[in-house]
JSON list of C-alpha atoms in Angstrom, two decimals:
[
{"chain": "A", "resi": 775, "resn": "ALA", "atom": "CA", "xyz": [-7.59, -5.71, -11.19]},
{"chain": "A", "resi": 776, "resn": "SER", "atom": "CA", "xyz": [-10.25, -8.57, -9.97]},
{"chain": "A", "resi": 777, "resn": "GLU", "atom": "CA", "xyz": [-7.95, -9.51, -7.46]},
{"chain": "A", "resi": 778, "resn": "VAL", "atom": "CA", "xyz": [-4.53, -8.85, -5.42]},
{"chain": "A", "resi": 779, "resn": "VAL", "atom": "CA", "xyz": [-2.58, -11.54, -3.30]},
{"chain": "A", "resi": 780, "resn": "ALA", "atom": "CA", "xyz": [0.45, -10.54, -1.33]},
{"chain": "A", "resi": 781, "resn": "VAL", "atom": "CA", "xyz": [2.95, -13.45, -0.85]},
{"chain": "A", "resi": 782, "resn": "THR", "atom": "CA", "xyz": [6.13, -13.24, 1.17]},
{"chain": "A", "resi": 783, "resn": "ILE", "atom": "CA", "xyz": [8.74, -15.65, 2.15]},
{"chain": "A", "resi": 784, "resn": "GLY", "atom": "CA", "xyz": [10.31, -15.82, 5.50]},
{"chain": "A", "resi": 785, "resn": "PRO", "atom": "CA", "xyz": [9.75, -16.55, 9.18]},
{"chain": "A", "resi": 786, "resn": "LYS", "atom": "CA", "xyz": [6.40, -16.25, 10.87]},
{"chain": "A", "resi": 787, "resn": "ALA", "atom": "CA", "xyz": [7.18, -13.04, 11.85]},
{"chain": "A", "resi": 788, "resn": "ALA", "atom": "CA", "xyz": [6.92, -12.09, 8.20]},
{"chain": "A", "resi": 789, "resn": "GLN", "atom": "CA", "xyz": [2.75, -12.30, 8.42]},
{"chain": "A", "resi": 790, "resn": "GLU", "atom": "CA", "xyz": [3.07, -8.64, 9.72]},
{"chain": "A", "resi": 791, "resn": "GLN", "atom": "CA", "xyz": [4.07, -7.34, 6.17]},
{"chain": "A", "resi": 792, "resn": "LEU", "atom": "CA", "xyz": [0.61, -9.64, 4.93]},
{"chain": "A", "resi": 793, "resn": "ARG", "atom": "CA", "xyz": [-1.42, -8.37, 7.47]},
{"chain": "A", "resi": 794, "resn": "THR", "atom": "CA", "xyz": [-0.28, -4.65, 6.52]},
{"chain": "A", "resi": 795, "resn": "ALA", "atom": "CA", "xyz": [-1.29, -5.96, 2.75]},
{"chain": "A", "resi": 796, "resn": "LEU", "atom": "CA", "xyz": [-4.63, -6.91, 3.42]},
{"chain": "A", "resi": 797, "resn": "ALA", "atom": "CA", "xyz": [-5.22, -3.70, 5.52]},
{"chain": "A", "resi": 798, "resn": "LEU", "atom": "CA", "xyz": [-4.29, -1.63, 2.86]},
{"chain": "A", "resi": 799, "resn": "GLY", "atom": "CA", "xyz": [-6.59, -3.60, 0.28]},
{"chain": "A", "resi": 800, "resn": "ALA", "atom": "CA", "xyz": [-5.04, -7.46, -0.85]},
{"chain": "A", "resi": 801, "resn": "ASP", "atom": "CA", "xyz": [-7.99, -9.73, -1.10]},
{"chain": "A", "resi": 802, "resn": "ARG", "atom": "CA", "xyz": [-5.59, -13.10, -0.02]},
{"chain": "A", "resi": 803, "resn": "ALA", "atom": "CA", "xyz": [-2.58, -13.68, 1.21]},
{"chain": "A", "resi": 804, "resn": "ILE", "atom": "CA", "xyz": [0.31, -16.86, 0.98]},
{"chain": "A", "resi": 805, "resn": "HIS", "atom": "CA", "xyz": [2.86, -16.90, 3.70]},
{"chain": "A", "resi": 806, "resn": "VAL", "atom": "CA", "xyz": [5.85, -19.22, 2.44]},
{"chain": "A", "resi": 807, "resn": "GLU", "atom": "CA", "xyz": [6.88, -19.98, 5.95]},
{"chain": "A", "resi": 808, "resn": "THR", "atom": "CA", "xyz": [11.05, -21.12, 6.21]},
{"chain": "A", "resi": 809, "resn": "ASP", "atom": "CA", "xyz": [13.27, -19.75, 8.79]},
{"chain": "A", "resi": 810, "resn": "ASP", "atom": "CA", "xyz": [16.15, -20.80, 6.17]},
{"chain": "A", "resi": 811, "resn": "LYS", "atom": "CA", "xyz": [17.99, -18.32, 4.55]},
{"chain": "A", "resi": 812, "resn": "VAL", "atom": "CA", "xyz": [16.27, -17.77, 1.27]},
{"chain": "A", "resi": 813, "resn": "GLU", "atom": "CA", "xyz": [18.60, -16.59, -1.68]},
{"chain": "A", "resi": 814, "resn": "SER", "atom": "CA", "xyz": [17.33, -14.92, -4.86]},
{"chain": "A", "resi": 815, "resn": "LEU", "atom": "CA", "xyz": [16.91, -18.11, -7.24]},
{"chain": "A", "resi": 816, "resn": "THR", "atom": "CA", "xyz": [15.44, -20.16, -4.60]},
{"chain": "A", "resi": 817, "resn": "ALA", "atom": "CA", "xyz": [12.79, -17.13, -4.04]},
{"chain": "A", "resi": 818, "resn": "ALA", "atom": "CA", "xyz": [12.17, -17.04, -7.67]},
{"chain": "A", "resi": 819, "resn": "LYS", "atom": "CA", "xyz": [11.17, -20.92, -7.71]},
{"chain": "A", "resi": 820, "resn": "LEU", "atom": "CA", "xyz": [9.26, -20.65, -4.84]},
{"chain": "A", "resi": 821, "resn": "LEU", "atom": "CA", "xyz": [7.52, -17.72, -6.34]},
{"chain": "A", "resi": 822, "resn": "LYS", "atom": "CA", "xyz": [7.24, -19.23, -9.96]},
{"chain": "A", "resi": 823, "resn": "ARG", "atom": "CA", "xyz": [4.96, -22.21, -7.71]},
{"chain": "A", "resi": 824, "resn": "VAL", "atom": "CA", "xyz": [2.99, -19.80, -6.55]},
{"chain": "A", "resi": 825, "resn": "VAL", "atom": "CA", "xyz": [2.59, -17.93, -10.75]},
{"chain": "A", "resi": 826, "resn": "ASP", "atom": "CA", "xyz": [1.96, -21.85, -11.52]},
{"chain": "A", "resi": 827, "resn": "ASP", "atom": "CA", "xyz": [-1.02, -21.79, -9.08]},
{"chain": "A", "resi": 828, "resn": "GLU", "atom": "CA", "xyz": [-2.56, -18.18, -9.03]},
{"chain": "A", "resi": 829, "resn": "GLN", "atom": "CA", "xyz": [-1.86, -17.34, -13.02]},
{"chain": "A", "resi": 830, "resn": "PRO", "atom": "CA", "xyz": [-1.62, -13.60, -11.98]},
{"chain": "A", "resi": 831, "resn": "GLY", "atom": "CA", "xyz": [-1.96, -11.49, -15.11]},
{"chain": "A", "resi": 832, "resn": "LEU", "atom": "CA", "xyz": [0.51, -9.73, -13.47]},
{"chain": "A", "resi": 833, "resn": "THR", "atom": "CA", "xyz": [2.91, -9.79, -10.70]},
{"chain": "A", "resi": 834, "resn": "ILE", "atom": "CA", "xyz": [4.46, -7.10, -9.38]},
{"chain": "A", "resi": 835, "resn": "LEU", "atom": "CA", "xyz": [7.92, -7.35, -6.82]},
{"chain": "A", "resi": 836, "resn": "GLY", "atom": "CA", "xyz": [10.01, -5.10, -5.17]},
{"chain": "A", "resi": 837, "resn": "LYS", "atom": "CA", "xyz": [12.57, -4.04, -7.03]},
{"chain": "A", "resi": 838, "resn": "GLN", "atom": "CA", "xyz": [15.54, -4.89, -4.02]},
{"chain": "A", "resi": 839, "resn": "SER", "atom": "CA", "xyz": [15.07, -7.10, -0.72]},
{"chain": "A", "resi": 840, "resn": "ILE", "atom": "CA", "xyz": [16.04, -5.33, 2.83]},
{"chain": "A", "resi": 841, "resn": "ASP", "atom": "CA", "xyz": [18.62, -8.34, 3.20]},
{"chain": "A", "resi": 842, "resn": "THR", "atom": "CA", "xyz": [21.14, -9.57, 0.01]},
{"chain": "A", "resi": 843, "resn": "ASP", "atom": "CA", "xyz": [20.05, -6.62, -1.93]},
{"chain": "A", "resi": 844, "resn": "ASN", "atom": "CA", "xyz": [21.05, -8.69, -5.12]},
{"chain": "A", "resi": 845, "resn": "ASN", "atom": "CA", "xyz": [17.83, -7.22, -7.31]},
{"chain": "A", "resi": 846, "resn": "GLN", "atom": "CA", "xyz": [17.99, -10.33, -9.16]},
{"chain": "A", "resi": 847, "resn": "THR", "atom": "CA", "xyz": [14.47, -12.08, -8.12]},
{"chain": "A", "resi": 848, "resn": "GLY", "atom": "CA", "xyz": [12.09, -10.50, -10.82]},
{"chain": "A", "resi": 849, "resn": "GLN", "atom": "CA", "xyz": [14.15, -11.20, -13.19]},
{"chain": "A", "resi": 850, "resn": "MET", "atom": "CA", "xyz": [14.73, -14.59, -12.22]},
{"chain": "A", "resi": 851, "resn": "LEU", "atom": "CA", "xyz": [11.09, -15.34, -12.22]},
{"chain": "A", "resi": 852, "resn": "ALA", "atom": "CA", "xyz": [10.28, -13.95, -15.22]},
{"chain": "A", "resi": 853, "resn": "ALA", "atom": "CA", "xyz": [12.61, -16.15, -16.43]},
{"chain": "A", "resi": 854, "resn": "LEU", "atom": "CA", "xyz": [11.50, -19.02, -15.18]},
{"chain": "A", "resi": 855, "resn": "ALA", "atom": "CA", "xyz": [7.95, -18.46, -15.97]},
{"chain": "A", "resi": 856, "resn": "GLY", "atom": "CA", "xyz": [8.67, -17.13, -19.52]},
{"chain": "A", "resi": 857, "resn": "MET", "atom": "CA", "xyz": [7.24, -13.87, -18.84]},
{"chain": "A", "resi": 858, "resn": "GLY", "atom": "CA", "xyz": [8.16, -10.59, -19.93]},
{"chain": "A", "resi": 859, "resn": "GLN", "atom": "CA", "xyz": [9.75, -8.37, -17.60]},
{"chain": "A", "resi": 860, "resn": "GLY", "atom": "CA", "xyz": [9.59, -4.37, -17.01]},
{"chain": "A", "resi": 861, "resn": "THR", "atom": "CA", "xyz": [12.35, -3.52, -14.22]},
{"chain": "A", "resi": 862, "resn": "PHE", "atom": "CA", "xyz": [12.89, -0.02, -12.23]},
{"chain": "A", "resi": 863, "resn": "ALA", "atom": "CA", "xyz": [8.69, 0.55, -12.96]},
{"chain": "A", "resi": 864, "resn": "SER", "atom": "CA", "xyz": [8.43, 4.49, -12.06]},
{"chain": "A", "resi": 865, "resn": "GLU", "atom": "CA", "xyz": [4.81, 4.08, -13.82]},
{"chain": "A", "resi": 866, "resn": "VAL", "atom": "CA", "xyz": [2.64, 1.05, -14.71]},
{"chain": "A", "resi": 867, "resn": "GLN", "atom": "CA", "xyz": [-0.03, 1.57, -16.99]},
{"chain": "A", "resi": 868, "resn": "VAL", "atom": "CA", "xyz": [-2.42, -1.41, -18.10]},
{"chain": "A", "resi": 869, "resn": "GLU", "atom": "CA", "xyz": [-4.22, -1.39, -21.22]},
{"chain": "A", "resi": 870, "resn": "GLY", "atom": "CA", "xyz": [-5.68, -4.45, -22.53]},
{"chain": "A", "resi": 871, "resn": "ASP", "atom": "CA", "xyz": [-3.37, -7.43, -22.94]},
{"chain": "A", "resi": 872, "resn": "GLU", "atom": "CA", "xyz": [-0.59, -4.94, -22.30]},
{"chain": "A", "resi": 873, "resn": "VAL", "atom": "CA", "xyz": [1.30, -3.17, -19.52]},
{"chain": "A", "resi": 874, "resn": "GLN", "atom": "CA", "xyz": [3.52, -0.29, -20.38]},
{"chain": "A", "resi": 875, "resn": "VAL", "atom": "CA", "xyz": [6.09, 0.17, -18.13]},
{"chain": "A", "resi": 876, "resn": "THR", "atom": "CA", "xyz": [8.10, 3.38, -17.69]},
{"chain": "A", "resi": 877, "resn": "ARG", "atom": "CA", "xyz": [11.52, 3.13, -15.95]},
{"chain": "A", "resi": 878, "resn": "GLU", "atom": "CA", "xyz": [14.57, 5.80, -15.49]},
{"chain": "A", "resi": 879, "resn": "ILE", "atom": "CA", "xyz": [17.68, 5.35, -17.00]},
{"chain": "A", "resi": 880, "resn": "ASP", "atom": "CA", "xyz": [20.82, 7.48, -17.49]},
{"chain": "A", "resi": 881, "resn": "GLY", "atom": "CA", "xyz": [19.64, 9.58, -20.35]},
{"chain": "A", "resi": 882, "resn": "GLY", "atom": "CA", "xyz": [15.94, 10.18, -19.38]},
{"chain": "A", "resi": 883, "resn": "LEU", "atom": "CA", "xyz": [12.71, 7.82, -19.15]},
{"chain": "A", "resi": 884, "resn": "GLN", "atom": "CA", "xyz": [12.15, 4.63, -21.21]},
{"chain": "A", "resi": 885, "resn": "THR", "atom": "CA", "xyz": [8.89, 3.19, -22.05]},
{"chain": "A", "resi": 886, "resn": "VAL", "atom": "CA", "xyz": [8.48, -0.70, -22.69]},
{"chain": "A", "resi": 887, "resn": "ALA", "atom": "CA", "xyz": [5.41, -2.48, -23.47]},
{"chain": "A", "resi": 888, "resn": "LEU", "atom": "CA", "xyz": [5.01, -5.85, -22.42]},
{"chain": "A", "resi": 889, "resn": "LYS", "atom": "CA", "xyz": [2.49, -8.79, -23.05]},
{"chain": "A", "resi": 890, "resn": "LEU", "atom": "CA", "xyz": [0.12, -9.74, -19.83]},
{"chain": "A", "resi": 891, "resn": "PRO", "atom": "CA", "xyz": [0.84, -11.73, -18.46]},
{"chain": "A", "resi": 892, "resn": "ALA", "atom": "CA", "xyz": [4.34, -9.99, -17.18]},
{"chain": "A", "resi": 893, "resn": "VAL", "atom": "CA", "xyz": [6.78, -9.35, -14.04]},
{"chain": "A", "resi": 894, "resn": "ILE", "atom": "CA", "xyz": [7.73, -6.21, -12.91]},
{"chain": "A", "resi": 895, "resn": "THR", "atom": "CA", "xyz": [9.65, -4.91, -10.44]},
{"chain": "A", "resi": 896, "resn": "THR", "atom": "CA", "xyz": [9.11, -1.35, -8.63]},
{"chain": "A", "resi": 897, "resn": "ASP", "atom": "CA", "xyz": [11.02, 1.41, -8.07]},
{"chain": "A", "resi": 898, "resn": "LEU", "atom": "CA", "xyz": [10.45, 4.20, -4.94]},
{"chain": "A", "resi": 899, "resn": "ARG", "atom": "CA", "xyz": [8.43, 6.51, -7.37]},
{"chain": "A", "resi": 900, "resn": "LEU", "atom": "CA", "xyz": [5.69, 4.28, -8.46]},
{"chain": "A", "resi": 901, "resn": "ASN", "atom": "CA", "xyz": [3.26, 5.01, -5.75]},
{"chain": "A", "resi": 902, "resn": "GLU", "atom": "CA", "xyz": [2.58, 7.05, -2.50]},
{"chain": "A", "resi": 903, "resn": "PRO", "atom": "CA", "xyz": [2.94, 5.40, 0.39]},
{"chain": "A", "resi": 904, "resn": "ARG", "atom": "CA", "xyz": [-0.11, 5.40, 2.67]},
{"chain": "A", "resi": 905, "resn": "TYR", "atom": "CA", "xyz": [-1.42, 4.27, 6.25]},
{"chain": "A", "resi": 906, "resn": "ALA", "atom": "CA", "xyz": [-3.93, 1.68, 6.79]},
{"chain": "A", "resi": 907, "resn": "LYS", "atom": "CA", "xyz": [-7.44, 2.47, 8.53]},
{"chain": "A", "resi": 908, "resn": "LEU", "atom": "CA", "xyz": [-7.94, 0.98, 12.10]},
{"chain": "A", "resi": 909, "resn": "PRO", "atom": "CA", "xyz": [-10.81, -0.49, 10.94]},
{"chain": "A", "resi": 910, "resn": "ASP", "atom": "CA", "xyz": [-9.28, -1.94, 7.70]},
{"chain": "A", "resi": 911, "resn": "ILE", "atom": "CA", "xyz": [-6.09, -2.96, 10.31]},
{"chain": "A", "resi": 912, "resn": "MET", "atom": "CA", "xyz": [-9.18, -5.13, 12.31]},
{"chain": "A", "resi": 913, "resn": "LYS", "atom": "CA", "xyz": [-10.82, -6.70, 9.24]},
{"chain": "A", "resi": 914, "resn": "ALA", "atom": "CA", "xyz": [-7.30, -7.97, 8.55]},
{"chain": "A", "resi": 915, "resn": "LYS", "atom": "CA", "xyz": [-6.76, -9.60, 11.58]},
{"chain": "A", "resi": 916, "resn": "LYS", "atom": "CA", "xyz": [-9.43, -11.65, 10.69]},
{"chain": "A", "resi": 917, "resn": "LYS", "atom": "CA", "xyz": [-8.60, -12.64, 7.19]},
{"chain": "A", "resi": 918, "resn": "PRO", "atom": "CA", "xyz": [-6.67, -15.66, 6.84]},
{"chain": "A", "resi": 919, "resn": "ILE", "atom": "CA", "xyz": [-3.68, -16.14, 5.45]},
{"chain": "A", "resi": 920, "resn": "ASP", "atom": "CA", "xyz": [-2.80, -19.63, 3.28]},
{"chain": "A", "resi": 921, "resn": "VAL", "atom": "CA", "xyz": [0.58, -20.93, 4.70]},
{"chain": "A", "resi": 922, "resn": "LYS", "atom": "CA", "xyz": [2.69, -23.24, 2.70]},
{"chain": "A", "resi": 923, "resn": "SER", "atom": "CA", "xyz": [6.01, -24.31, 3.12]},
{"chain": "A", "resi": 924, "resn": "PRO", "atom": "CA", "xyz": [8.80, -24.76, 0.37]},
{"chain": "A", "resi": 925, "resn": "ASP", "atom": "CA", "xyz": [8.82, -28.58, 1.34]},
{"chain": "A", "resi": 926, "resn": "ASP", "atom": "CA", "xyz": [5.05, -28.46, 0.24]},
{"chain": "A", "resi": 927, "resn": "MET", "atom": "CA", "xyz": [5.83, -26.69, -3.23]},
{"chain": "A", "resi": 928, "resn": "GLY", "atom": "CA", "xyz": [8.48, -29.01, -4.00]},
{"chain": "A", "resi": 929, "resn": "VAL", "atom": "CA", "xyz": [11.47, -26.44, -3.60]},
{"chain": "A", "resi": 930, "resn": "ALA", "atom": "CA", "xyz": [14.48, -26.97, -1.50]},
{"chain": "A", "resi": 931, "resn": "VAL", "atom": "CA", "xyz": [15.75, -23.80, 0.47]},
{"chain": "A", "resi": 932, "resn": "ALA", "atom": "CA", "xyz": [19.29, -25.24, 1.43]},
{"chain": "A", "resi": 933, "resn": "SER", "atom": "CA", "xyz": [22.07, -22.34, 0.94]},
{"chain": "A", "resi": 934, "resn": "SER", "atom": "CA", "xyz": [24.31, -23.63, -2.14]},
{"chain": "A", "resi": 935, "resn": "LEU", "atom": "CA", "xyz": [26.37, -20.56, -1.06]},
{"chain": "A", "resi": 936, "resn": "SER", "atom": "CA", "xyz": [28.83, -20.33, 1.84]},
{"chain": "A", "resi": 937, "resn": "VAL", "atom": "CA", "xyz": [30.61, -17.78, 3.12]},
{"chain": "A", "resi": 938, "resn": "LEU", "atom": "CA", "xyz": [34.46, -18.52, 3.30]},
{"chain": "A", "resi": 939, "resn": "LYS", "atom": "CA", "xyz": [36.03, -15.18, 4.49]},
{"chain": "A", "resi": 940, "resn": "VAL", "atom": "CA", "xyz": [35.00, -11.29, 5.15]},
{"chain": "A", "resi": 941, "resn": "GLU", "atom": "CA", "xyz": [37.61, -8.78, 5.71]},
{"chain": "A", "resi": 942, "resn": "SER", "atom": "CA", "xyz": [37.90, -4.91, 5.50]},
{"chain": "A", "resi": 943, "resn": "PRO", "atom": "CA", "xyz": [39.71, -3.83, 2.30]},
{"chain": "A", "resi": 944, "resn": "ALA", "atom": "CA", "xyz": [43.20, -2.71, 2.45]},
{"chain": "A", "resi": 945, "resn": "GLU", "atom": "CA", "xyz": [43.58, 0.85, 4.04]},
{"chain": "A", "resi": 946, "resn": "ARG", "atom": "CA", "xyz": [44.60, 3.16, 1.21]},
{"chain": "A", "resi": 947, "resn": "GLN", "atom": "CA", "xyz": [48.12, 4.95, 1.26]},
{"chain": "A", "resi": 948, "resn": "GLY", "atom": "CA", "xyz": [47.86, 8.74, 0.80]},
{"chain": "A", "resi": 949, "resn": "GLY", "atom": "CA", "xyz": [48.41, 10.17, -2.74]},
{"chain": "A", "resi": 950, "resn": "THR", "atom": "CA", "xyz": [51.37, 11.86, -3.99]},
{"chain": "A", "resi": 951, "resn": "LYS", "atom": "CA", "xyz": [52.27, 15.08, -5.94]},
{"chain": "A", "resi": 952, "resn": "VAL", "atom": "CA", "xyz": [54.66, 15.37, -8.83]},
{"chain": "A", "resi": 953, "resn": "ALA", "atom": "CA", "xyz": [56.87, 18.14, -10.60]},
{"chain": "A", "resi": 954, "resn": "SER", "atom": "CA", "xyz": [56.68, 17.06, -13.65]},
{"chain": "A", "resi": 955, "resn": "VAL", "atom": "CA", "xyz": [55.46, 14.85, -16.51]},
{"chain": "A", "resi": 956, "resn": "ASP", "atom": "CA", "xyz": [58.55, 13.09, -16.78]},
{"chain": "A", "resi": 957, "resn": "GLU", "atom": "CA", "xyz": [58.75, 12.32, -12.51]},
{"chain": "A", "resi": 958, "resn": "LEU", "atom": "CA", "xyz": [55.23, 11.06, -12.98]},
{"chain": "A", "resi": 959, "resn": "VAL", "atom": "CA", "xyz": [55.99, 8.72, -16.12]},
{"chain": "A", "resi": 960, "resn": "ASP", "atom": "CA", "xyz": [59.08, 7.51, -13.71]},
{"chain": "A", "resi": 961, "resn": "LYS", "atom": "CA", "xyz": [56.97, 6.69, -10.67]},
{"chain": "A", "resi": 962, "resn": "LEU", "atom": "CA", "xyz": [54.50, 4.69, -13.15]},
{"chain": "A", "resi": 963, "resn": "LYS", "atom": "CA", "xyz": [57.38, 2.95, -14.42]},
{"chain": "A", "resi": 964, "resn": "ASN", "atom": "CA", "xyz": [59.71, 1.90, -11.64]},
{"chain": "A", "resi": 965, "resn": "GLU", "atom": "CA", "xyz": [57.43, 2.42, -8.34]},
{"chain": "A", "resi": 966, "resn": "ALA", "atom": "CA", "xyz": [53.98, 1.41, -9.33]},
{"chain": "A", "resi": 967, "resn": "LYS", "atom": "CA", "xyz": [55.00, -0.89, -12.35]},
{"chain": "A", "resi": 968, "resn": "VAL", "atom": "CA", "xyz": [52.02, -0.22, -14.37]},
{"chain": "A", "resi": 969, "resn": "ILE", "atom": "CA", "xyz": [53.79, 0.92, -17.64]},
{"chain": "A", "resi": 970, "resn": "ALA", "atom": "CA", "xyz": [56.73, -0.50, -19.34]}
]
């Protein structure tokens, strides 16, 4: 990679994550600052504006967020940007104008090839986390962070969802043992009314 740009969307406190990324080797950072709750589609639209401005060859996102845990933003970004997508990447290899993404599926591993530019969402096994060195942390504190607002980018952050009600699931009843198949059929027909 000739340049690594770290991007985050969130309140001012989110800049701490960007400083960590800069200390770990990112060249630049962009912070889309908002105190509003950002839904998956809104995040994808904001990231699309960043992708339009920066023109990256490869856009890498986490698999899921720690807030709504929807696993949607990467896929929505790929659709909005018209790029190929590789999800749940456990291994990534870039060769020329193509990227090969290996992902874990129920039956083993699957490898897909994508033309660059592309969007990839990561899995836990993609890399080995490491700690930033103290000199790099000090250097990262001096690096500028490009702060933008959603309004600057022409994207409305207002939530389109509203929570109507949250309730616990109904308490489950204990099971019943039956002595015969005939008794089971009778209970399913007359008590549970699941068969006619």
